[in-house]
CSV table of C-alpha atoms in Angstrom, one decimal:
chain,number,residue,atom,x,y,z
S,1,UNK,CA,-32.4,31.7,94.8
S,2,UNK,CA,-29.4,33.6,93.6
S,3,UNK,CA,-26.9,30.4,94.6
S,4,UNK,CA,-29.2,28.0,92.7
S,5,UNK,CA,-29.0,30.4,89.6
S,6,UNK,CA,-25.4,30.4,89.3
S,7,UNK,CA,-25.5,26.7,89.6
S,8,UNK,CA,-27.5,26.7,86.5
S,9,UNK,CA,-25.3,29.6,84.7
S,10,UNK,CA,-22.3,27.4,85.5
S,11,UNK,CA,-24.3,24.0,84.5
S,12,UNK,CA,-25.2,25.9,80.7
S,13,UNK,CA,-21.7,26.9,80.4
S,14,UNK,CA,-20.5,23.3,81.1
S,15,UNK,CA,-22.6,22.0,77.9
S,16,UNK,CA,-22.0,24.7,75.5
S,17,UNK,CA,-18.1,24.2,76.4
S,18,UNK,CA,-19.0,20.5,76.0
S,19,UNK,CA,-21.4,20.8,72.8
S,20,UNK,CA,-18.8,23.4,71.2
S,21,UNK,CA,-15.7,20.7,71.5
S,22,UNK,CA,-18.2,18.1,70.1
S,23,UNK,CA,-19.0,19.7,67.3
S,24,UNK,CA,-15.1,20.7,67.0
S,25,UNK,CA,-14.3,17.5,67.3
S,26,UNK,CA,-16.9,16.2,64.6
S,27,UNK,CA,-15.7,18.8,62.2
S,28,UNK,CA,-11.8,17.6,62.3
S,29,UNK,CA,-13.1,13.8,62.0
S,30,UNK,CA,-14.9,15.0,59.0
S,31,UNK,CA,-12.2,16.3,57.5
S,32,UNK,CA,-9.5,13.6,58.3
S,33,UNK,CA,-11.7,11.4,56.6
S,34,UNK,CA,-12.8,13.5,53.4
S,35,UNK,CA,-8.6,14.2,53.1
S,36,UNK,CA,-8.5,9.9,53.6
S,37,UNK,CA,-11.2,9.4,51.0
S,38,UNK,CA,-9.7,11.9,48.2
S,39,UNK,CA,-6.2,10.3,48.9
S,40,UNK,CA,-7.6,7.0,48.3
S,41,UNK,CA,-9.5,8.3,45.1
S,42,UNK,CA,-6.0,9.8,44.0
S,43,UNK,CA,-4.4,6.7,44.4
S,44,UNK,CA,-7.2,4.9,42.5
S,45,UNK,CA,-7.1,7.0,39.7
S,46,UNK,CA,-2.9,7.0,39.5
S,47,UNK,CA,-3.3,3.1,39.5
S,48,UNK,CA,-5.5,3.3,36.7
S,49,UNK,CA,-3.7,5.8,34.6
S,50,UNK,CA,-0.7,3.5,35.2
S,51,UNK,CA,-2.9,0.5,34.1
S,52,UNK,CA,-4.1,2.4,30.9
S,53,UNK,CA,-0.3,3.0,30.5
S,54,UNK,CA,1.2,-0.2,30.6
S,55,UNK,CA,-2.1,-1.3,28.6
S,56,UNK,CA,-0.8,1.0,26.2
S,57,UNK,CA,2.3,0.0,26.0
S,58,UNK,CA,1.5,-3.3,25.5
S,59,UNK,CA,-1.4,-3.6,23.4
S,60,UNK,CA,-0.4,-0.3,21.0
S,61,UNK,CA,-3.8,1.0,19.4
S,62,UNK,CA,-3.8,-0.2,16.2
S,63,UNK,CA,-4.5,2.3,13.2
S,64,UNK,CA,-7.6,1.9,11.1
S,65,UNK,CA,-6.8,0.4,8.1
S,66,UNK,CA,-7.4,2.7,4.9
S,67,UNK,CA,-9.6,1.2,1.9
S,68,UNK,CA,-8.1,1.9,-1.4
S,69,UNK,CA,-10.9,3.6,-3.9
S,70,UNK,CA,-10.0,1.8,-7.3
S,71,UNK,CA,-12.3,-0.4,-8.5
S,72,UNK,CA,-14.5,-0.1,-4.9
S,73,UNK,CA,-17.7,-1.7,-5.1
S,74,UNK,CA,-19.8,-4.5,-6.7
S,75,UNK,CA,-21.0,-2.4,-9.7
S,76,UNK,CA,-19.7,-4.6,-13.4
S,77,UNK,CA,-16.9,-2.7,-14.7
S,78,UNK,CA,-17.2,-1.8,-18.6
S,79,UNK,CA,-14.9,-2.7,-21.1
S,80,UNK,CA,-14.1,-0.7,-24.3
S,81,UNK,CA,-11.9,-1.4,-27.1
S,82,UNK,CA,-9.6,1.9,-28.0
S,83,UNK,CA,-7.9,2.7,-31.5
S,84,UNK,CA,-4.3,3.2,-30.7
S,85,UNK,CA,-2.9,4.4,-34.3
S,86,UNK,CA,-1.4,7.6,-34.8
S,87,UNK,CA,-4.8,8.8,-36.4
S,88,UNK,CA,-6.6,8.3,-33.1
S,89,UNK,CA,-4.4,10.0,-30.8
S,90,UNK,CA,-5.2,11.5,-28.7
S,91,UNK,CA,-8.4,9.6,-27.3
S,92,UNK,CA,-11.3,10.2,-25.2
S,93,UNK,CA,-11.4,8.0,-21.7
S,94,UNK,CA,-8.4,8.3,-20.5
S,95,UNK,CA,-8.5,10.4,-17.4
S,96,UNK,CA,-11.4,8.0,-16.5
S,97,UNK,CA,-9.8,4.6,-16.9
S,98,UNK,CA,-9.4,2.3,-13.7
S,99,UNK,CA,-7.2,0.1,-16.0
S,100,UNK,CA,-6.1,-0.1,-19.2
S,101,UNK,CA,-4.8,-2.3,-20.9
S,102,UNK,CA,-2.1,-2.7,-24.1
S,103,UNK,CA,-1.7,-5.1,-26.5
S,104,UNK,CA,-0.2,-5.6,-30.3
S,105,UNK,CA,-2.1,-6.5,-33.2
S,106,UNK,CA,-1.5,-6.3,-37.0
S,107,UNK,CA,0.8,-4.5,-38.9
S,108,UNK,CA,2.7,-3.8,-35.3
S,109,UNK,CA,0.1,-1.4,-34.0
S,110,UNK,CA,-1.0,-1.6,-30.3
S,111,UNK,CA,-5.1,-1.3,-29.4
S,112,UNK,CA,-5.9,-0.3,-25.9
S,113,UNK,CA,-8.9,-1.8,-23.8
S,114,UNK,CA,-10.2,1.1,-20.8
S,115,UNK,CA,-11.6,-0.1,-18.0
S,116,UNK,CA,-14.3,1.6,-16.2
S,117,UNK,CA,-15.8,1.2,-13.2
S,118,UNK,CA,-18.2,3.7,-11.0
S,119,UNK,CA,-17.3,6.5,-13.6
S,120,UNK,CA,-19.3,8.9,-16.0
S,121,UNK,CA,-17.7,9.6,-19.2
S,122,UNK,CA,-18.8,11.9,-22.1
S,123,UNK,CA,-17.4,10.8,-24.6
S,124,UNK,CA,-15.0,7.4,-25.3
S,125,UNK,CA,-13.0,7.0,-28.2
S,126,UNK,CA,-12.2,6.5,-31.1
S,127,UNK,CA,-14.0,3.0,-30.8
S,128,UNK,CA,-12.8,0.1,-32.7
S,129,UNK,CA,-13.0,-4.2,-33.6
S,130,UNK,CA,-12.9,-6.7,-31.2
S,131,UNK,CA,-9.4,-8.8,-31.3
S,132,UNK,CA,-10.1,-12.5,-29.2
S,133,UNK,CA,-7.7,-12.3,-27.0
S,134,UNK,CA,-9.0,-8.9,-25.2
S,135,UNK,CA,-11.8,-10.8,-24.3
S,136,UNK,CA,-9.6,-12.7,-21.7
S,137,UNK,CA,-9.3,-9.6,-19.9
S,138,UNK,CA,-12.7,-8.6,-20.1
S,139,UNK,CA,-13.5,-11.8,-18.9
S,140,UNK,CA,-11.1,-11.8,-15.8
S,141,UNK,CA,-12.2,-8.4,-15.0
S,142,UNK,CA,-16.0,-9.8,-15.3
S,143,UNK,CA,-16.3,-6.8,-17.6
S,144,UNK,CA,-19.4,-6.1,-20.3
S,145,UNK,CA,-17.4,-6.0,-23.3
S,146,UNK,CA,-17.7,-2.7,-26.1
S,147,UNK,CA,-16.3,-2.5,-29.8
S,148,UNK,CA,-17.3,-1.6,-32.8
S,149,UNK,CA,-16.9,-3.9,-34.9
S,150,UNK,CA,-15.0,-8.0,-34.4
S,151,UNK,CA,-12.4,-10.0,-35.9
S,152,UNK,CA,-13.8,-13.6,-37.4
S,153,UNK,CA,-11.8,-15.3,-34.6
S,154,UNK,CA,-13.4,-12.7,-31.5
S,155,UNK,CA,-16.6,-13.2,-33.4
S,156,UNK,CA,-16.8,-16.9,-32.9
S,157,UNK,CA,-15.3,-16.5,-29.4
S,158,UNK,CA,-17.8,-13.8,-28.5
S,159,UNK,CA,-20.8,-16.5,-28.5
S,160,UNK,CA,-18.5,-19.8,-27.5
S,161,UNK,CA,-17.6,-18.0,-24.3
S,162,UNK,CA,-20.8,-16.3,-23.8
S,163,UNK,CA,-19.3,-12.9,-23.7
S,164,UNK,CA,-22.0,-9.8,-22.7
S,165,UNK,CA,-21.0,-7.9,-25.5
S,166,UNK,CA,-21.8,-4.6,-27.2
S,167,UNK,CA,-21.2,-3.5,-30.5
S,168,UNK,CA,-21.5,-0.4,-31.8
S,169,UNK,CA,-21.9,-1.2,-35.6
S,170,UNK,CA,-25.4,-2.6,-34.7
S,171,UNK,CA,-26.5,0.2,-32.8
S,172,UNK,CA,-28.4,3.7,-33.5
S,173,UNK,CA,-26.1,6.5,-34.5
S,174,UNK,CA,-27.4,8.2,-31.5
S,175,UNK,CA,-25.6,5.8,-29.2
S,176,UNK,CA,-22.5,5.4,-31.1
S,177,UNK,CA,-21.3,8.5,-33.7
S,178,UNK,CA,-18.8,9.7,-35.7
S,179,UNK,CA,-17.0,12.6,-34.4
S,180,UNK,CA,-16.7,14.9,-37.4
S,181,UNK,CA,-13.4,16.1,-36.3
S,182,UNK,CA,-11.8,12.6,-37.0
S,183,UNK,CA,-11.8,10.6,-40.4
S,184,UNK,CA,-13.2,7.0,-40.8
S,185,UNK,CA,-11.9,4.4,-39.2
S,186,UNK,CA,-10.4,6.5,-36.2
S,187,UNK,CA,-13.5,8.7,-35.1
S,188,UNK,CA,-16.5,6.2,-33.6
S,189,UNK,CA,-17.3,7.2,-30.4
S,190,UNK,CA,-20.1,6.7,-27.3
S,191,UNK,CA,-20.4,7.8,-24.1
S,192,UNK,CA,-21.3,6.0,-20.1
S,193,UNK,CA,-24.7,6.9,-20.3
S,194,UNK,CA,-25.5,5.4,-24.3
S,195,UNK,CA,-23.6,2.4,-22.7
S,196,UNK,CA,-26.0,2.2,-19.7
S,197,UNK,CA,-28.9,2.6,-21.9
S,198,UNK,CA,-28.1,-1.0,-23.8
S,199,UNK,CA,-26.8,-2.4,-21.1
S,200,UNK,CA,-30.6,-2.4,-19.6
S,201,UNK,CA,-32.1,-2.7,-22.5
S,202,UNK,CA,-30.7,-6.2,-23.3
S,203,UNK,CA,-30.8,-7.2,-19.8
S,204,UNK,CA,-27.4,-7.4,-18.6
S,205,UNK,CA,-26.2,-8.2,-15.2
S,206,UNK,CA,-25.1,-5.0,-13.3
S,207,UNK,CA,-23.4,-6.1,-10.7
S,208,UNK,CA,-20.4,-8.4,-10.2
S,209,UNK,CA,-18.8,-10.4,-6.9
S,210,UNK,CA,-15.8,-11.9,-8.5
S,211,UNK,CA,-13.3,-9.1,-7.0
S,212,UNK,CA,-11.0,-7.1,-8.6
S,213,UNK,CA,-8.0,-8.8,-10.8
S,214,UNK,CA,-5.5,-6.3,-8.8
S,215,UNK,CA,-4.9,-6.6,-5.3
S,216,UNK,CA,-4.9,-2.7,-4.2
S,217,UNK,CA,-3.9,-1.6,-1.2
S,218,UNK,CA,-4.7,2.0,0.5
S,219,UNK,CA,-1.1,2.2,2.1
S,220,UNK,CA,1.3,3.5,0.7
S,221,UNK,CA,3.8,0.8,-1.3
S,222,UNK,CA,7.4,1.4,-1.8
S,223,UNK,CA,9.1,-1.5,-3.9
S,224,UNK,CA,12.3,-2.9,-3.0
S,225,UNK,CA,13.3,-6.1,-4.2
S,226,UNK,CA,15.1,-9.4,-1.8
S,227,UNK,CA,17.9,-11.1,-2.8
S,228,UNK,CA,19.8,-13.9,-0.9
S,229,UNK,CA,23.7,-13.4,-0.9
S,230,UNK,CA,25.8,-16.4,-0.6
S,231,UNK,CA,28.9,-16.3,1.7
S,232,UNK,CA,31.0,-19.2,0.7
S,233,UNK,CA,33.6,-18.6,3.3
S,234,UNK,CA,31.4,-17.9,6.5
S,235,UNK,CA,30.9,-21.4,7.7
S,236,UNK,CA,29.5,-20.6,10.9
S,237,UNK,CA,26.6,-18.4,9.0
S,238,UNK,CA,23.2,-20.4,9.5
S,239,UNK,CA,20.6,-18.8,7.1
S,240,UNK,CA,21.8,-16.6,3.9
S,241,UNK,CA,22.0,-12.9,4.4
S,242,UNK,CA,19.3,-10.9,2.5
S,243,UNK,CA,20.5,-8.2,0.6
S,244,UNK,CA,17.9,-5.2,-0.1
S,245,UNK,CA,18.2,-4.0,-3.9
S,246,UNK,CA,16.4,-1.1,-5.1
S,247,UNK,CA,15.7,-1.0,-8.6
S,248,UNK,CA,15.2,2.4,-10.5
S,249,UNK,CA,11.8,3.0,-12.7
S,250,UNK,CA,12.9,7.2,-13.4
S,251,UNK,CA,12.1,6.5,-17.2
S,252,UNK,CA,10.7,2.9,-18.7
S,253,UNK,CA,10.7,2.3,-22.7
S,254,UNK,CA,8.5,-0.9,-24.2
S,255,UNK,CA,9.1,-1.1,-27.8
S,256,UNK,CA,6.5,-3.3,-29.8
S,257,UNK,CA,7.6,-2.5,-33.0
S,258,UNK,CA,10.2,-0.7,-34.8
S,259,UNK,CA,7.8,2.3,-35.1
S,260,UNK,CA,5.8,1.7,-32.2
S,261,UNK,CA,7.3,2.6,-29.0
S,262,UNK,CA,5.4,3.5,-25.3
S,263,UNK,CA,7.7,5.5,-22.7
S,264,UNK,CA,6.9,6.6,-19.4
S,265,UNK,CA,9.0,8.9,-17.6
S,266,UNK,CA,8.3,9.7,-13.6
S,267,UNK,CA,7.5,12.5,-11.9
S,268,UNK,CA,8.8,12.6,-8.0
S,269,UNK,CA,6.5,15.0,-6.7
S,270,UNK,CA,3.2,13.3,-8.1
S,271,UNK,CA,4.7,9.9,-7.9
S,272,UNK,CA,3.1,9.2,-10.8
S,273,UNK,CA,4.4,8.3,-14.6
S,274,UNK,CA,3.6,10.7,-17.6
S,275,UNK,CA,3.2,8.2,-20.6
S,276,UNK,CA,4.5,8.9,-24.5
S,277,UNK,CA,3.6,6.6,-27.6
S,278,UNK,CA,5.4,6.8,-30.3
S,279,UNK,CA,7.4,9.4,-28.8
S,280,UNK,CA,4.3,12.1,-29.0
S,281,UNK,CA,2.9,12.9,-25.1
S,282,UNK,CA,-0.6,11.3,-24.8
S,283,UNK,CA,-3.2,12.8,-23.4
S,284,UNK,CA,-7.0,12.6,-23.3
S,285,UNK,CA,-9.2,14.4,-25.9
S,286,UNK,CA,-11.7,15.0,-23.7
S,287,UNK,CA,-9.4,17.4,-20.9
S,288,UNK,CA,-6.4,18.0,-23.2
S,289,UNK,CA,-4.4,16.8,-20.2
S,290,UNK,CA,-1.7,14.3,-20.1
S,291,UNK,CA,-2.1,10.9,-19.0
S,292,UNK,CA,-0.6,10.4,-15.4
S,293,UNK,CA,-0.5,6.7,-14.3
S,294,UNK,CA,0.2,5.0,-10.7
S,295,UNK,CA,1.2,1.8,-11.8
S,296,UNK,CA,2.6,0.5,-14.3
S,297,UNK,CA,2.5,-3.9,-15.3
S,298,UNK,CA,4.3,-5.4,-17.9
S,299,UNK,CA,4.0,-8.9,-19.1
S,300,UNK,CA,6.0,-10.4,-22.0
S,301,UNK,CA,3.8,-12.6,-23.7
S,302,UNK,CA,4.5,-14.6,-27.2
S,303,UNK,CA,2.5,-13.6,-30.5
S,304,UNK,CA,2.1,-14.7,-33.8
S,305,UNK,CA,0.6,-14.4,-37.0
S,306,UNK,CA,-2.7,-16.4,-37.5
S,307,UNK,CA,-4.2,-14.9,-41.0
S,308,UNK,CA,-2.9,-13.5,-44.3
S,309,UNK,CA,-4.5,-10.3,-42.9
S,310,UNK,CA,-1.6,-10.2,-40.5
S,311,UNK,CA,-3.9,-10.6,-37.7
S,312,UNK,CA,-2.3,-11.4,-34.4
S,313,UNK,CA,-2.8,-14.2,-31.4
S,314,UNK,CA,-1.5,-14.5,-27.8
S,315,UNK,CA,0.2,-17.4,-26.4
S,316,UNK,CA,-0.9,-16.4,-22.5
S,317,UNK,CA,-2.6,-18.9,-20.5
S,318,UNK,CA,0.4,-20.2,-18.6
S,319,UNK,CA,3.2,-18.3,-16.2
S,320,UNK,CA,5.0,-15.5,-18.1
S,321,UNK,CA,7.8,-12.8,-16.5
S,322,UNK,CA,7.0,-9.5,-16.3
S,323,UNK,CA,7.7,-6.1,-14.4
S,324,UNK,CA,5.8,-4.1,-11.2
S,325,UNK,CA,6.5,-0.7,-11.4
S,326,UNK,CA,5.3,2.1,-9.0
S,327,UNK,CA,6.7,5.2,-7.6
S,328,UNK,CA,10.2,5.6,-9.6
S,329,UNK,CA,11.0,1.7,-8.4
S,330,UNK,CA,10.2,-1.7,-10.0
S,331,UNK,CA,10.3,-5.4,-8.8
S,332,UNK,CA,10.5,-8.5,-11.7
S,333,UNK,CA,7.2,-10.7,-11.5
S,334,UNK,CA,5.5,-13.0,-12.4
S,335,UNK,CA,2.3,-13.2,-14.4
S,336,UNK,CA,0.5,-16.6,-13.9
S,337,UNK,CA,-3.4,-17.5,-15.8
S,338,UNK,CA,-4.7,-20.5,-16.0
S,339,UNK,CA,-7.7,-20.4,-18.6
S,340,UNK,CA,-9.2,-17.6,-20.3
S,341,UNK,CA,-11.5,-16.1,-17.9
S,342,UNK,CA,-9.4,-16.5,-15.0
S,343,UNK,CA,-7.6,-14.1,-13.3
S,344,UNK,CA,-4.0,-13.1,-14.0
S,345,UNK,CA,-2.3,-13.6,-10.6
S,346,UNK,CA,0.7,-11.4,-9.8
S,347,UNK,CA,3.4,-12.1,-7.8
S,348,UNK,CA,6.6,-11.6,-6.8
S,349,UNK,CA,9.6,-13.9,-7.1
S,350,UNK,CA,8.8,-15.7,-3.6
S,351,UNK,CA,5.3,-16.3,-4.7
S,352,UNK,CA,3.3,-13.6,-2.8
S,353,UNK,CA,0.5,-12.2,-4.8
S,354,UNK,CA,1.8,-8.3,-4.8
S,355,UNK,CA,0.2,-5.1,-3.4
S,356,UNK,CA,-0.8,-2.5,-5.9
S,357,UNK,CA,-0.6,1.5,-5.3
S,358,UNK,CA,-4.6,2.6,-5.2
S,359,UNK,CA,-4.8,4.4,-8.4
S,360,UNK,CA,-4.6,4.3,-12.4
S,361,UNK,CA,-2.8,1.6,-14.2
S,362,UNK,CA,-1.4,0.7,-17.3
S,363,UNK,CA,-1.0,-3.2,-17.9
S,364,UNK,CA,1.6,-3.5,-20.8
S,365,UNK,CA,0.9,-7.2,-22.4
S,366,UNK,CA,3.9,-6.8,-25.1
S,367,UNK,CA,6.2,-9.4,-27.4
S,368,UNK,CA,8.5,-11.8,-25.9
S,369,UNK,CA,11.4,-9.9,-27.3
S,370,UNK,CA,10.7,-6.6,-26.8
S,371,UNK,CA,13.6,-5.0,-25.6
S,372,UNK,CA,12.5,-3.3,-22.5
S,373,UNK,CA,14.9,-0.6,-20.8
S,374,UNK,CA,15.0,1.0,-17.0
S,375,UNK,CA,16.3,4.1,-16.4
């Protein structure tokens, strides 16, 4: 019995030796391949981070493009006709104004027409008459026209052209007033929400898809201007060099009369223009702050003398020269409309409609000889 039992101590010794290696044997096979399956996972993910590299590299992530804010959405701009004699200074709006634009009448005085668009104003003014040829603008700019007030000529042009028009001199004094601070002629004044009230009252369309007569841009724009330089002695040369010229804006002067001047002058750490008329700094009646403008268009634009009352017309529909100025820098352009309601295409001497700064501007429409100056 004894001999038979150490036959079976020696058997169970066999298999646990047996069972023991087995399972050692297991465990390193286990691990060799748990090491081979992370290498190959490491490998795998160093391919693909090379992948995404190269992808990268080639195909660079391209930056989302930023929307300028000036004149965004389809809401109709407003249009309002502003005194611009020296009684009226300084007027209400301003601050508020997408656009506004400058152009002569009698006697040599300027009026100004504010564009507004997507804004609330409390008060705009002083009001005044409509002169035809501001009606171009409100039409390019799709714009409901206010005045207070009309020439005979924007009378007649008013209902031939089917303008949406508001005038003040047939409405409630509620909606438009006279600011008792002011004297008569230079004190009629409104506000958005008066404006708003007609506006739905005689049914007027509210919203416009015709696009904005500016082509802004959310990038940044820094002007510099291209001109080809001929080298009559390089014969071997096979397209003319381009020379970069930089022209300075610091301070711009647009006389449009002999007592009626407009300056800007630039400010490099707003990089924007503080504007003057008649040599007095404007600013807004409503704020008491100065007016600050982004850009700054100037078109030079016949007029003449249509009445005994000196009234003025505009010889515009066709190509005229003009100025882009933005950021202490300007560019010559040129200003091209084709009928009255049509937009005024800008562009630059190759032809290229140009990019505008996002922000306030000034649209100078002055006389063909004004003697503009660049500083």
């Amino acid at each position: 019995m004894s001999g038979g039992r150490r036959v079976q101590k020696k058997k169970s010794s066999g298999t646990k030796i047996l069972v023991t290696i087995l399972i050692f044997l297991i465990i390193i096979a286990g691990t060799l391949l748990a090491m081979k399956i992370m290498q190959n996972k490491e490998k795998k993910e160093e391919i693909g981070k090379a992948n995404t590299t190269k992808k990268e590299t080639q195909e660079p992530k391209q930056e989302e493009k930023k929307e300028p804010k000036t004149f965004a959405g389809n809401k109709r701009p407003v249009a309002v006709m502003i005194d611009n004699n020296i009684n009226a200074m300084h007027q209400a709006g301003f601050t508020k104004a997408d656009l506004i634009y400058e152009i002569i009448v009698e006697g040599g005085e300027t009026r100004l027409m504010m564009v507004f668009k997507n804004q609330n104003v409390d008060k705009i003014g002083p009001i005044r008459s409509a002169r035809h040829y501001f009606l171009d603008y409100a039409l390019e700019n799709d714009a409901i026209y206010v005045h207070y007030g009309q020439s005979p000529q924007a009378k007649s042009d008013i209902q031939t052209l089917g303008i949406s028009d508001i005038n003040g001199i047939n409405e409630s004094i509620t909606s438009f007033w006279r600011d008792n601070t002011r004297y008569a002629p230079h004190n009629a004044v409104t506000n958005t929400k008066n404006i708003q009230a007609i506006i739905e009252r005689e049914g007027f369309r509210t919203t416009s898809n015709k696009g904005n007569v500016l082509n802004y841009v959310g990038e940044e724009i820094e002007l510099e201007e291209e001109k080809e330089v001929v080298k009559t002695n390089d014969t071997n040369t096979t397209s003319e060099p381009v020379e970069k010229v930089i022209n300075l804006a610091n301070s711009i002067t647009i006389p449009y009369s002999a007592y009626n001047t407009v300056k800007y002058t630039y400010n490099k750490e707003t990089k924007t223009y503080t504007r003057y008329s008649r040599d007095t700094l404007q600013k807004d009646w409503n704020t008491n702050k100065a007016i600050q403008v982004k850009n700054i268009i100037i078109t030079k634009c016949e007029n003449s003398t249509i009445d005994s009352y000196g009234r003025q017309t505009i010889n515009n529909v066709k190509t005229l020269d003009g100025y882009y100025i933005t950021n202490g820098k300007y560019i010559p352009i040129k200003c091209e409309k084709t009928s009255r309601s049509g937009k005024t295409k800008y562009k630059d001497l190759k032809g290229n409609e140009i990019e505008v700064n996002d922000g306030k501007t000034f649209i100078q429409i002055c006389p063909l000889d004004s003697k503009i100056s660049f500083k």
